[in-house]
mmCIF file with all atom_site columns, C-alpha atoms in Angstrom:
data_model
loop_
_atom_site.group_PDB
_atom_site.id
_atom_site.type_symbol
_atom_site.label_atom_id
_atom_site.label_alt_id
_atom_site.label_comp_id
_atom_site.label_asym_id
_atom_site.label_entity_id
_atom_site.label_seq_id
_atom_site.pdbx_PDB_ins_code
_atom_site.Cartn_x
_atom_site.Cartn_y
_atom_site.Cartn_z
_atom_site.occupancy
_atom_site.B_iso_or_equiv
_atom_site.pdbx_formal_charge
_atom_site.auth_seq_id
_atom_site.auth_comp_id
_atom_site.auth_asym_id
_atom_site.auth_atom_id
_atom_site.pdbx_PDB_model_num
ATOM 1   C CA . MET H 1 1   ? 0.100   -0.191  -0.051  1.00 0.00 ? 288 MET H CA 1
ATOM 2   C CA . ARG H 1 2   ? 1.399   3.402   -0.741  1.00 0.00 ? 289 ARG H CA 1
ATOM 3   C CA . ILE H 1 3   ? 2.314   6.152   1.826   1.00 0.00 ? 290 ILE H CA 1
ATOM 4   C CA . SER H 1 4   ? -0.259  8.583   0.532   1.00 0.00 ? 291 SER H CA 1
ATOM 5   C CA . THR H 1 5   ? -3.145  5.994   1.391   1.00 0.00 ? 292 THR H CA 1
ATOM 6   C CA . TRP H 1 6   ? -1.653  5.467   4.779   1.00 0.00 ? 293 TRP H CA 1
ATOM 7   C CA . ILE H 1 7   ? -1.425  8.968   5.410   1.00 0.00 ? 294 ILE H CA 1
ATOM 8   C CA . ALA H 1 8   ? -4.996  9.606   3.781   1.00 0.00 ? 295 ALA H CA 1
ATOM 9   C CA . VAL H 1 9   ? -6.494  7.291   6.229   1.00 0.00 ? 296 VAL H CA 1
ATOM 10  C CA . VAL H 1 10  ? -4.690  9.281   9.211   1.00 0.00 ? 297 VAL H CA 1
ATOM 11  C CA . GLY H 1 11  ? -6.044  12.657  7.722   1.00 0.00 ? 298 GLY H CA 1
ATOM 12  C CA . MET H 1 12  ? -9.614  11.120  7.389   1.00 0.00 ? 299 MET H CA 1
ATOM 13  C CA . CYS H 1 13  ? -9.511  9.595   11.276  1.00 0.00 ? 300 CYS H CA 1
ATOM 14  C CA . ILE H 1 14  ? -8.228  13.195  12.043  1.00 0.00 ? 301 ILE H CA 1
ATOM 15  C CA . GLY H 1 15  ? -10.906 15.205  10.019  1.00 0.00 ? 302 GLY H CA 1
ATOM 16  C CA . THR H 1 16  ? -13.963 13.321  11.160  1.00 0.00 ? 303 THR H CA 1
ATOM 17  C CA . PRO H 1 17  ? -17.030 14.887  12.773  1.00 0.00 ? 304 PRO H CA 1
ATOM 18  C CA . ALA H 1 18  ? -16.917 12.886  15.766  1.00 0.00 ? 305 ALA H CA 1
ATOM 19  C CA . PHE H 1 19  ? -13.333 14.004  16.707  1.00 0.00 ? 306 PHE H CA 1
ATOM 20  C CA . ALA H 1 20  ? -13.820 17.517  15.502  1.00 0.00 ? 307 ALA H CA 1
ATOM 21  C CA . GLY H 1 21  ? -16.727 18.321  17.787  1.00 0.00 ? 308 GLY H CA 1
ATOM 22  C CA . SER H 1 22  ? -14.385 16.833  20.586  1.00 0.00 ? 309 SER H CA 1
ATOM 23  C CA . ALA H 1 23  ? -12.030 19.366  19.928  1.00 0.00 ? 310 ALA H CA 1
ATOM 24  C CA . ASP H 1 24  ? -14.420 22.127  18.883  1.00 0.00 ? 311 ASP H CA 1
ATOM 25  C CA . ASP H 1 25  ? -15.737 21.643  22.584  1.00 0.00 ? 312 ASP H CA 1
ATOM 26  C CA . TYR H 1 26  ? -12.769 21.848  24.223  1.00 0.00 ? 313 TYR H CA 1
ATOM 27  C CA . ASP H 1 27  ? -11.483 24.797  26.213  1.00 0.00 ? 314 ASP H CA 1
ATOM 28  C CA . ALA H 1 28  ? -7.385  25.564  25.251  1.00 0.00 ? 315 ALA H CA 1
ATOM 29  C CA . SER H 1 29  ? -7.157  27.075  28.601  1.00 0.00 ? 316 SER H CA 1
ATOM 30  C CA . SER H 1 30  ? -8.267  24.413  31.280  1.00 0.00 ? 317 SER H CA 1
ATOM 31  C CA . PRO H 1 31  ? -5.520  22.300  32.155  1.00 0.00 ? 318 PRO H CA 1
ATOM 32  C CA . PHE H 1 32  ? -4.968  19.340  30.937  1.00 0.00 ? 319 PHE H CA 1
ATOM 33  C CA . SER H 1 33  ? -2.720  15.922  32.293  1.00 0.00 ? 320 SER H CA 1
ATOM 34  C CA . TRP H 1 34  ? -0.966  13.436  30.561  1.00 0.00 ? 321 TRP H CA 1
ATOM 35  C CA . ALA H 1 35  ? -1.353  10.872  33.612  1.00 0.00 ? 322 ALA H CA 1
ATOM 36  C CA . GLY H 1 36  ? -3.401  7.377   32.484  1.00 0.00 ? 323 GLY H CA 1
ATOM 37  C CA . ALA H 1 37  ? -3.941  5.127   30.173  1.00 0.00 ? 324 ALA H CA 1
ATOM 38  C CA . TYR H 1 38  ? -4.301  5.633   26.206  1.00 0.00 ? 325 TYR H CA 1
ATOM 39  C CA . VAL H 1 39  ? -5.178  3.863   23.037  1.00 0.00 ? 326 VAL H CA 1
ATOM 40  C CA . GLY H 1 40  ? -4.614  4.693   19.279  1.00 0.00 ? 327 GLY H CA 1
ATOM 41  C CA . ALA H 1 41  ? -3.918  4.022   15.698  1.00 0.00 ? 328 ALA H CA 1
ATOM 42  C CA . GLN H 1 42  ? -0.558  4.858   13.647  1.00 0.00 ? 329 GLN H CA 1
ATOM 43  C CA . ALA H 1 43  ? 0.266   5.271   9.963   1.00 0.00 ? 330 ALA H CA 1
ATOM 44  C CA . GLY H 1 44  ? 3.592   6.062   8.388   1.00 0.00 ? 331 GLY H CA 1
ATOM 45  C CA . TYR H 1 45  ? 6.992   4.915   6.094   1.00 0.00 ? 332 TYR H CA 1
ATOM 46  C CA . SER H 1 46  ? 9.767   2.651   6.534   1.00 0.00 ? 333 SER H CA 1
ATOM 47  C CA . TRP H 1 47  ? 12.688  2.524   4.649   1.00 0.00 ? 334 TRP H CA 1
ATOM 48  C CA . GLY H 1 48  ? 16.214  0.898   5.711   1.00 0.00 ? 335 GLY H CA 1
ATOM 49  C CA . GLU H 1 49  ? 19.401  -1.596  4.903   1.00 0.00 ? 336 GLU H CA 1
ATOM 50  C CA . VAL H 1 50  ? 19.466  -5.309  4.441   1.00 0.00 ? 337 VAL H CA 1
ATOM 51  C CA . HIS H 1 51  ? 23.142  -6.547  4.602   1.00 0.00 ? 338 HIS H CA 1
ATOM 52  C CA . SER H 1 52  ? 23.646  -9.992  3.195   1.00 0.00 ? 339 SER H CA 1
ATOM 53  C CA . HIS H 1 53  ? 27.069  -12.010 2.706   1.00 0.00 ? 340 HIS H CA 1
ATOM 54  C CA . ASP H 1 54  ? 27.649  -15.657 2.427   1.00 0.00 ? 341 ASP H CA 1
ATOM 55  C CA . VAL H 1 55  ? 30.044  -18.301 4.388   1.00 0.00 ? 342 VAL H CA 1
ATOM 56  C CA . SER H 1 56  ? 31.366  -21.617 3.335   1.00 0.00 ? 343 SER H CA 1
ATOM 57  C CA . LYS H 1 57  ? 29.875  -24.303 5.758   1.00 0.00 ? 344 LYS H CA 1
ATOM 58  C CA . SER H 1 58  ? 33.185  -26.062 5.106   1.00 0.00 ? 345 SER H CA 1
ATOM 59  C CA . GLY H 1 59  ? 35.754  -23.770 5.386   1.00 0.00 ? 346 GLY H CA 1
ATOM 60  C CA . GLY H 1 60  ? 34.212  -20.727 6.895   1.00 0.00 ? 347 GLY H CA 1
ATOM 61  C CA . ASN H 1 61  ? 35.314  -18.229 3.716   1.00 0.00 ? 348 ASN H CA 1
ATOM 62  C CA . SER H 1 62  ? 33.257  -15.273 2.329   1.00 0.00 ? 349 SER H CA 1
ATOM 63  C CA . ASP H 1 63  ? 33.438  -14.972 -1.659  1.00 0.00 ? 350 ASP H CA 1
ATOM 64  C CA . TRP H 1 64  ? 30.427  -12.314 -1.815  1.00 0.00 ? 351 TRP H CA 1
ATOM 65  C CA . ARG H 1 65  ? 28.772  -9.811  -0.092  1.00 0.00 ? 352 ARG H CA 1
ATOM 66  C CA . GLY H 1 66  ? 25.602  -7.227  -0.728  1.00 0.00 ? 353 GLY H CA 1
ATOM 67  C CA . SER H 1 67  ? 22.963  -5.005  0.194   1.00 0.00 ? 354 SER H CA 1
ATOM 68  C CA . SER H 1 68  ? 19.476  -3.889  -0.563  1.00 0.00 ? 355 SER H CA 1
ATOM 69  C CA . GLY H 1 69  ? 17.198  -0.593  0.960   1.00 0.00 ? 356 GLY H CA 1
ATOM 70  C CA . PRO H 1 70  ? 14.027  -2.002  1.448   1.00 0.00 ? 357 PRO H CA 1
ATOM 71  C CA . ASP H 1 71  ? 11.039  0.725   2.064   1.00 0.00 ? 358 ASP H CA 1
ATOM 72  C CA . GLY H 1 72  ? 7.633   -0.011  2.441   1.00 0.00 ? 359 GLY H CA 1
ATOM 73  C CA . ALA H 1 73  ? 4.346   1.550   4.326   1.00 0.00 ? 360 ALA H CA 1
ATOM 74  C CA . ILE H 1 74  ? 3.535   0.588   7.558   1.00 0.00 ? 361 ILE H CA 1
ATOM 75  C CA . GLY H 1 75  ? 0.967   1.090   10.222  1.00 0.00 ? 362 GLY H CA 1
ATOM 76  C CA . GLY H 1 76  ? -0.775  -0.179  13.328  1.00 0.00 ? 363 GLY H CA 1
ATOM 77  C CA . VAL H 1 77  ? -2.421  -0.051  16.661  1.00 0.00 ? 364 VAL H CA 1
ATOM 78  C CA . HIS H 1 78  ? -0.506  1.291   20.081  1.00 0.00 ? 365 HIS H CA 1
ATOM 79  C CA . ALA H 1 79  ? -1.265  1.361   24.127  1.00 0.00 ? 366 ALA H CA 1
ATOM 80  C CA . GLY H 1 80  ? 0.190   3.003   27.116  1.00 0.00 ? 367 GLY H CA 1
ATOM 81  C CA . TYR H 1 81  ? 0.351   4.236   30.264  1.00 0.00 ? 368 TYR H CA 1
ATOM 82  C CA . ASN H 1 82  ? 1.703   7.423   31.519  1.00 0.00 ? 369 ASN H CA 1
ATOM 83  C CA . TYR H 1 83  ? 2.652   8.689   34.961  1.00 0.00 ? 370 TYR H CA 1
ATOM 84  C CA . VAL H 1 84  ? 3.402   12.487  35.595  1.00 0.00 ? 371 VAL H CA 1
ATOM 85  C CA . PHE H 1 85  ? 6.225   13.780  37.621  1.00 0.00 ? 372 PHE H CA 1
ATOM 86  C CA . ASN H 1 86  ? 5.181   17.531  37.327  1.00 0.00 ? 373 ASN H CA 1
ATOM 87  C CA . SER H 1 87  ? 6.428   18.637  33.800  1.00 0.00 ? 374 SER H CA 1
ATOM 88  C CA . ILE H 1 88  ? 8.550   14.843  33.365  1.00 0.00 ? 375 ILE H CA 1
ATOM 89  C CA . ILE H 1 89  ? 6.077   12.169  31.858  1.00 0.00 ? 376 ILE H CA 1
ATOM 90  C CA . LEU H 1 90  ? 7.819   8.612   32.571  1.00 0.00 ? 377 LEU H CA 1
ATOM 91  C CA . GLY H 1 91  ? 5.484   5.638   30.659  1.00 0.00 ? 378 GLY H CA 1
ATOM 92  C CA . PHE H 1 92  ? 5.497   2.478   28.807  1.00 0.00 ? 379 PHE H CA 1
ATOM 93  C CA . GLU H 1 93  ? 4.000   1.556   24.909  1.00 0.00 ? 380 GLU H CA 1
ATOM 94  C CA . GLY H 1 94  ? 3.685   -1.337  23.118  1.00 0.00 ? 381 GLY H CA 1
ATOM 95  C CA . ASP H 1 95  ? 2.882   -1.714  19.346  1.00 0.00 ? 382 ASP H CA 1
ATOM 96  C CA . ILE H 1 96  ? 1.461   -3.954  16.540  1.00 0.00 ? 383 ILE H CA 1
ATOM 97  C CA . GLU H 1 97  ? 1.791   -2.789  13.145  1.00 0.00 ? 384 GLU H CA 1
ATOM 98  C CA . ALA H 1 98  ? 1.313   -4.535  9.280   1.00 0.00 ? 385 ALA H CA 1
ATOM 99  C CA . ALA H 1 99  ? 4.091   -3.739  7.318   1.00 0.00 ? 386 ALA H CA 1
ATOM 100 C CA . ASN H 1 100 ? 5.432   -4.027  3.949   1.00 0.00 ? 387 ASN H CA 1
ATOM 101 C CA . PHE H 1 101 ? 8.787   -3.504  4.412   1.00 0.00 ? 388 PHE H CA 1
ATOM 102 C CA . SER H 1 102 ? 10.583  -5.132  1.219   1.00 0.00 ? 389 SER H CA 1
ATOM 103 C CA . GLY H 1 103 ? 13.710  -5.147  -0.629  1.00 0.00 ? 390 GLY H CA 1
ATOM 104 C CA . LYS H 1 104 ? 15.695  -7.695  -2.994  1.00 0.00 ? 391 LYS H CA 1
ATOM 105 C CA . ILE H 1 105 ? 19.361  -8.424  -3.552  1.00 0.00 ? 392 ILE H CA 1
ATOM 106 C CA . ASP H 1 106 ? 20.722  -10.045 -7.315  1.00 0.00 ? 393 ASP H CA 1
ATOM 107 C CA . SER H 1 107 ? 23.337  -12.193 -5.351  1.00 0.00 ? 394 SER H CA 1
ATOM 108 C CA . GLU H 1 108 ? 26.023  -14.008 -7.681  1.00 0.00 ? 395 GLU H CA 1
ATOM 109 C CA . PHE H 1 109 ? 25.699  -17.566 -6.363  1.00 0.00 ? 396 PHE H CA 1
ATOM 110 C CA . ALA H 1 110 ? 22.049  -18.261 -4.202  1.00 0.00 ? 397 ALA H CA 1
ATOM 111 C CA . GLY H 1 111 ? 19.830  -16.021 -6.767  1.00 0.00 ? 398 GLY H CA 1
ATOM 112 C CA . ILE H 1 112 ? 17.491  -13.426 -6.088  1.00 0.00 ? 399 ILE H CA 1
ATOM 113 C CA . ILE H 1 113 ? 17.117  -12.903 -2.113  1.00 0.00 ? 400 ILE H CA 1
ATOM 114 C CA . GLU H 1 114 ? 14.420  -10.352 -1.205  1.00 0.00 ? 401 GLU H CA 1
ATOM 115 C CA . THR H 1 115 ? 13.578  -9.851  2.446   1.00 0.00 ? 402 THR H CA 1
ATOM 116 C CA . ASN H 1 116 ? 10.240  -8.426  3.392   1.00 0.00 ? 403 ASN H CA 1
ATOM 117 C CA . ILE H 1 117 ? 8.673   -7.435  7.193   1.00 0.00 ? 404 ILE H CA 1
ATOM 118 C CA . ASN H 1 118 ? 5.185   -8.096  6.979   1.00 0.00 ? 405 ASN H CA 1
ATOM 119 C CA . VAL H 1 119 ? 4.039   -7.590  10.965  1.00 0.00 ? 406 VAL H CA 1
ATOM 120 C CA . GLN H 1 120 ? 6.198   -5.856  13.699  1.00 0.00 ? 407 GLN H CA 1
ATOM 121 C CA . GLY H 1 121 ? 5.684   -4.718  16.988  1.00 0.00 ? 408 GLY H CA 1
ATOM 122 C CA . SER H 1 122 ? 7.818   -3.185  19.827  1.00 0.00 ? 409 SER H CA 1
ATOM 123 C CA . LEU H 1 123 ? 7.640   -2.661  23.829  1.00 0.00 ? 410 LEU H CA 1
ATOM 124 C CA . ARG H 1 124 ? 9.067   0.512   24.758  1.00 0.00 ? 411 ARG H CA 1
ATOM 125 C CA . ALA H 1 125 ? 9.714   3.006   27.785  1.00 0.00 ? 412 ALA H CA 1
ATOM 126 C CA . ARG H 1 126 ? 8.478   6.663   27.064  1.00 0.00 ? 413 ARG H CA 1
ATOM 127 C CA . ILE H 1 127 ? 10.413  9.904   28.537  1.00 0.00 ? 414 ILE H CA 1
ATOM 128 C CA . GLY H 1 128 ? 8.952   13.331  28.102  1.00 0.00 ? 415 GLY H CA 1
ATOM 129 C CA . TYR H 1 129 ? 8.729   16.714  28.957  1.00 0.00 ? 416 TYR H CA 1
ATOM 130 C CA . SER H 1 130 ? 5.369   18.482  29.022  1.00 0.00 ? 417 SER H CA 1
ATOM 131 C CA . MET H 1 131 ? 4.968   21.975  28.010  1.00 0.00 ? 418 MET H CA 1
ATOM 132 C CA . GLY H 1 132 ? 0.610   22.364  28.790  1.00 0.00 ? 419 GLY H CA 1
ATOM 133 C CA . ARG H 1 133 ? -0.738  20.191  26.041  1.00 0.00 ? 420 ARG H CA 1
ATOM 134 C CA . ALA H 1 134 ? 2.400   19.660  24.050  1.00 0.00 ? 421 ALA H CA 1
ATOM 135 C CA . LEU H 1 135 ? 4.526   16.690  24.681  1.00 0.00 ? 422 LEU H CA 1
ATOM 136 C CA . ILE H 1 136 ? 8.322   15.968  23.583  1.00 0.00 ? 423 ILE H CA 1
ATOM 137 C CA . TYR H 1 137 ? 9.342   12.671  24.131  1.00 0.00 ? 424 TYR H CA 1
ATOM 138 C CA . GLY H 1 138 ? 12.239  9.634   23.191  1.00 0.00 ? 425 GLY H CA 1
ATOM 139 C CA . THR H 1 139 ? 10.961  6.348   23.413  1.00 0.00 ? 426 THR H CA 1
ATOM 140 C CA . GLY H 1 140 ? 13.522  2.858   23.094  1.00 0.00 ? 427 GLY H CA 1
ATOM 141 C CA . GLY H 1 141 ? 13.320  -0.688  23.999  1.00 0.00 ? 428 GLY H CA 1
ATOM 142 C CA . LEU H 1 142 ? 12.538  -4.235  22.450  1.00 0.00 ? 429 LEU H CA 1
ATOM 143 C CA . ALA H 1 143 ? 11.379  -4.575  19.031  1.00 0.00 ? 430 ALA H CA 1
ATOM 144 C CA . ILE H 1 144 ? 10.325  -8.229  17.299  1.00 0.00 ? 431 ILE H CA 1
ATOM 145 C CA . GLY H 1 145 ? 10.003  -8.483  13.263  1.00 0.00 ? 432 GLY H CA 1
ATOM 146 C CA . ASP H 1 146 ? 8.596   -11.446 11.833  1.00 0.00 ? 433 ASP H CA 1
ATOM 147 C CA . ILE H 1 147 ? 11.336  -11.311 8.640   1.00 0.00 ? 434 ILE H CA 1
ATOM 148 C CA . GLN H 1 148 ? 10.357  -13.461 5.781   1.00 0.00 ? 435 GLN H CA 1
ATOM 149 C CA . SER H 1 149 ? 13.322  -14.230 2.948   1.00 0.00 ? 436 SER H CA 1
ATOM 150 C CA . THR H 1 150 ? 12.695  -16.008 -0.623  1.00 0.00 ? 437 THR H CA 1
ATOM 151 C CA . TYR H 1 151 ? 15.570  -17.107 -2.247  1.00 0.00 ? 438 TYR H CA 1
ATOM 152 C CA . ASP H 1 152 ? 15.294  -17.832 -6.488  1.00 0.00 ? 439 ASP H CA 1
ATOM 153 C CA . GLU H 1 153 ? 17.907  -19.204 -8.718  1.00 0.00 ? 440 GLU H CA 1
ATOM 154 C CA . GLY H 1 154 ? 16.237  -20.193 -12.094 1.00 0.00 ? 441 GLY H CA 1
ATOM 155 C CA . SER H 1 155 ? 14.312  -23.721 -11.150 1.00 0.00 ? 442 SER H CA 1
ATOM 156 C CA . THR H 1 156 ? 15.445  -23.504 -7.537  1.00 0.00 ? 443 THR H CA 1
ATOM 157 C CA . HIS H 1 157 ? 13.328  -21.858 -4.532  1.00 0.00 ? 444 HIS H CA 1
ATOM 158 C CA . ASP H 1 158 ? 13.835  -21.443 -0.952  1.00 0.00 ? 445 ASP H CA 1
ATOM 159 C CA . ASN H 1 159 ? 12.006  -19.438 1.130   1.00 0.00 ? 446 ASN H CA 1
ATOM 160 C CA . SER H 1 160 ? 12.821  -19.087 5.202   1.00 0.00 ? 447 SER H CA 1
ATOM 161 C CA . THR H 1 161 ? 10.925  -17.242 8.406   1.00 0.00 ? 448 THR H CA 1
ATOM 162 C CA . ASN H 1 162 ? 13.023  -15.566 11.185  1.00 0.00 ? 449 ASN H CA 1
ATOM 163 C CA . ILE H 1 163 ? 11.207  -14.033 14.138  1.00 0.00 ? 450 ILE H CA 1
ATOM 164 C CA . GLN H 1 164 ? 14.105  -11.386 15.261  1.00 0.00 ? 451 GLN H CA 1
ATOM 165 C CA . ALA H 1 165 ? 14.192  -9.674  18.522  1.00 0.00 ? 452 ALA H CA 1
ATOM 166 C CA . GLY H 1 166 ? 16.010  -6.624  18.226  1.00 0.00 ? 453 GLY H CA 1
ATOM 167 C CA . TRP H 1 167 ? 16.160  -3.034  19.578  1.00 0.00 ? 454 TRP H CA 1
ATOM 168 C CA . THR H 1 168 ? 14.254  0.456   19.026  1.00 0.00 ? 455 THR H CA 1
ATOM 169 C CA . ALA H 1 169 ? 14.703  4.144   19.683  1.00 0.00 ? 456 ALA H CA 1
ATOM 170 C CA . GLY H 1 170 ? 13.771  7.418   18.657  1.00 0.00 ? 457 GLY H CA 1
ATOM 171 C CA . GLY H 1 171 ? 11.403  10.432  19.779  1.00 0.00 ? 458 GLY H CA 1
ATOM 172 C CA . GLY H 1 172 ? 8.459   12.232  18.982  1.00 0.00 ? 459 GLY H CA 1
ATOM 173 C CA . VAL H 1 173 ? 5.955   15.367  18.872  1.00 0.00 ? 460 VAL H CA 1
ATOM 174 C CA . GLU H 1 174 ? 2.550   14.716  21.167  1.00 0.00 ? 461 GLU H CA 1
ATOM 175 C CA . TYR H 1 175 ? -0.129  17.077  21.010  1.00 0.00 ? 462 TYR H CA 1
ATOM 176 C CA . ALA H 1 176 ? -3.760  16.882  23.066  1.00 0.00 ? 463 ALA H CA 1
ATOM 177 C CA . TRP H 1 177 ? -6.491  19.176  21.117  1.00 0.00 ? 464 TRP H CA 1
ATOM 178 C CA . SER H 1 178 ? -9.457  17.628  23.462  1.00 0.00 ? 465 SER H CA 1
ATOM 179 C CA . PRO H 1 179 ? -9.693  16.211  26.570  1.00 0.00 ? 466 PRO H CA 1
ATOM 180 C CA . HIS H 1 180 ? -9.296  12.714  25.501  1.00 0.00 ? 467 HIS H CA 1
ATOM 181 C CA . TRP H 1 181 ? -7.414  13.326  21.894  1.00 0.00 ? 468 TRP H CA 1
ATOM 182 C CA . THR H 1 182 ? -3.923  13.347  20.628  1.00 0.00 ? 469 THR H CA 1
ATOM 183 C CA . THR H 1 183 ? -1.609  13.290  17.901  1.00 0.00 ? 470 THR H CA 1
ATOM 184 C CA . ARG H 1 184 ? 1.778   12.718  16.956  1.00 0.00 ? 471 ARG H CA 1
ATOM 185 C CA . VAL H 1 185 ? 4.428   12.360  15.055  1.00 0.00 ? 472 VAL H CA 1
ATOM 186 C CA . GLU H 1 186 ? 7.479   10.033  15.398  1.00 0.00 ? 473 GLU H CA 1
ATOM 187 C CA . TYR H 1 187 ? 10.566  8.637   14.235  1.00 0.00 ? 474 TYR H CA 1
ATOM 188 C CA . ARG H 1 188 ? 12.473  5.217   15.337  1.00 0.00 ? 475 ARG H CA 1
ATOM 189 C CA . TYR H 1 189 ? 15.353  4.157   14.469  1.00 0.00 ? 476 TYR H CA 1
ATOM 190 C CA . THR H 1 190 ? 14.907  -0.120  14.632  1.00 0.00 ? 477 THR H CA 1
ATOM 191 C CA . ASP H 1 191 ? 17.915  -2.952  14.429  1.00 0.00 ? 478 ASP H CA 1
ATOM 192 C CA . PHE H 1 192 ? 15.939  -6.236  14.176  1.00 0.00 ? 479 PHE H CA 1
ATOM 193 C CA . GLY H 1 193 ? 20.166  -7.826  14.288  1.00 0.00 ? 480 GLY H CA 1
ATOM 194 C CA . ARG H 1 194 ? 21.036  -10.579 12.700  1.00 0.00 ? 481 ARG H CA 1
ATOM 195 C CA . PHE H 1 195 ? 19.781  -14.287 11.389  1.00 0.00 ? 482 PHE H CA 1
ATOM 196 C CA . THR H 1 196 ? 21.310  -16.833 9.392   1.00 0.00 ? 483 THR H CA 1
ATOM 197 C CA . ASP H 1 197 ? 19.998  -18.898 6.245   1.00 0.00 ? 484 ASP H CA 1
ATOM 198 C CA . ASN H 1 198 ? 21.589  -21.937 4.487   1.00 0.00 ? 485 ASN H CA 1
ATOM 199 C CA . PRO H 1 199 ? 19.587  -21.695 1.326   1.00 0.00 ? 486 PRO H CA 1
ATOM 200 C CA . LYS H 1 200 ? 19.070  -24.591 -1.116  1.00 0.00 ? 487 LYS H CA 1
ATOM 201 C CA . THR H 1 201 ? 19.848  -22.247 -3.970  1.00 0.00 ? 488 THR H CA 1
ATOM 202 C CA . ASP H 1 202 ? 23.125  -22.435 -2.508  1.00 0.00 ? 489 ASP H CA 1
ATOM 203 C CA . SER H 1 203 ? 23.349  -25.364 0.216   1.00 0.00 ? 490 SER H CA 1
ATOM 204 C CA . GLY H 1 204 ? 26.959  -25.360 0.674   1.00 0.00 ? 491 GLY H CA 1
ATOM 205 C CA . TRP H 1 205 ? 27.372  -21.911 2.047   1.00 0.00 ? 492 TRP H CA 1
ATOM 206 C CA . ASN H 1 206 ? 25.190  -19.848 4.998   1.00 0.00 ? 493 ASN H CA 1
ATOM 207 C CA . TYR H 1 207 ? 24.033  -16.510 4.616   1.00 0.00 ? 494 TYR H CA 1
ATOM 208 C CA . PRO H 1 208 ? 23.870  -13.989 7.545   1.00 0.00 ? 495 PRO H CA 1
ATOM 209 C CA . THR H 1 209 ? 21.728  -10.582 7.007   1.00 0.00 ? 496 THR H CA 1
ATOM 210 C CA . ASP H 1 210 ? 21.958  -8.024  9.122   1.00 0.00 ? 497 ASP H CA 1
ATOM 211 C CA . VAL H 1 211 ? 18.273  -5.933  8.762   1.00 0.00 ? 498 VAL H CA 1
ATOM 212 C CA . ILE H 1 212 ? 18.209  -2.180  9.714   1.00 0.00 ? 499 ILE H CA 1
ATOM 213 C CA . GLU H 1 213 ? 14.710  -0.187  9.819   1.00 0.00 ? 500 GLU H CA 1
ATOM 214 C CA . GLN H 1 214 ? 13.764  3.723   10.185  1.00 0.00 ? 501 GLN H CA 1
ATOM 215 C CA . GLY H 1 215 ? 10.236  4.752   10.088  1.00 0.00 ? 502 GLY H CA 1
ATOM 216 C CA . VAL H 1 216 ? 8.154   7.498   10.500  1.00 0.00 ? 503 VAL H CA 1
ATOM 217 C CA . ARG H 1 217 ? 4.698   7.401   11.978  1.00 0.00 ? 504 ARG H CA 1
ATOM 218 C CA . ALA H 1 218 ? 1.718   9.573   12.525  1.00 0.00 ? 505 ALA H CA 1
ATOM 219 C CA . GLY H 1 219 ? -0.669  8.449   15.019  1.00 0.00 ? 506 GLY H CA 1
ATOM 220 C CA . VAL H 1 220 ? -3.885  9.616   16.987  1.00 0.00 ? 507 VAL H CA 1
ATOM 221 C CA . SER H 1 221 ? -4.483  8.515   20.219  1.00 0.00 ? 508 SER H CA 1
ATOM 222 C CA . TYR H 1 222 ? -7.560  8.020   23.108  1.00 0.00 ? 509 TYR H CA 1
ATOM 223 C CA . LYS H 1 223 ? -6.642  9.217   26.238  1.00 0.00 ? 510 LYS H CA 1
ATOM 224 C CA . PHE H 1 224 ? -8.770  7.438   29.226  1.00 0.00 ? 511 PHE H CA 1
#
């Protein structure tokens, strides 16, 4: 799905009459507290790097390496809880997303290697500084990705699935435009670590692969 479609979906959510009504009824001068639980949805765009090389199973030597620049749309749901200490906001948040993060490497021996992330999620801490209804925050923690790899060399095909646990970190800006609704923009860098495949297309060699993703997300949240 194109990133413009995801942006349009978020835009329609923000602009719906129900949301607008809540914002119209909100007195901007009234106190606002970031404390408590919230749920929401986000959508955005991701890009990154996939680095792969071969390692001989018998000798341990390598005679090929390559990389690709995958990208694609991302979108999903999130939930979290904030604690307030004067202007300091501490909390935790989890999310799960569908992704269309995909890239191809034309390798010399194993054929076309395609790497995809279709589902990903994270569990993170958040720390921020509140300026009334505006919040600037940093976030970081555990990232998990369902990474699919396919190998295509003429009449020989192979595929693998690796559930990778890595780390993610970033930051964003959030703004409360009604007593319960907030909107945000967030950037995160994610390192899913390394996995190793032994594809049938080049069975005498292992293929260690590293996956890095960067992403920008726009989202809306409902605070209880």
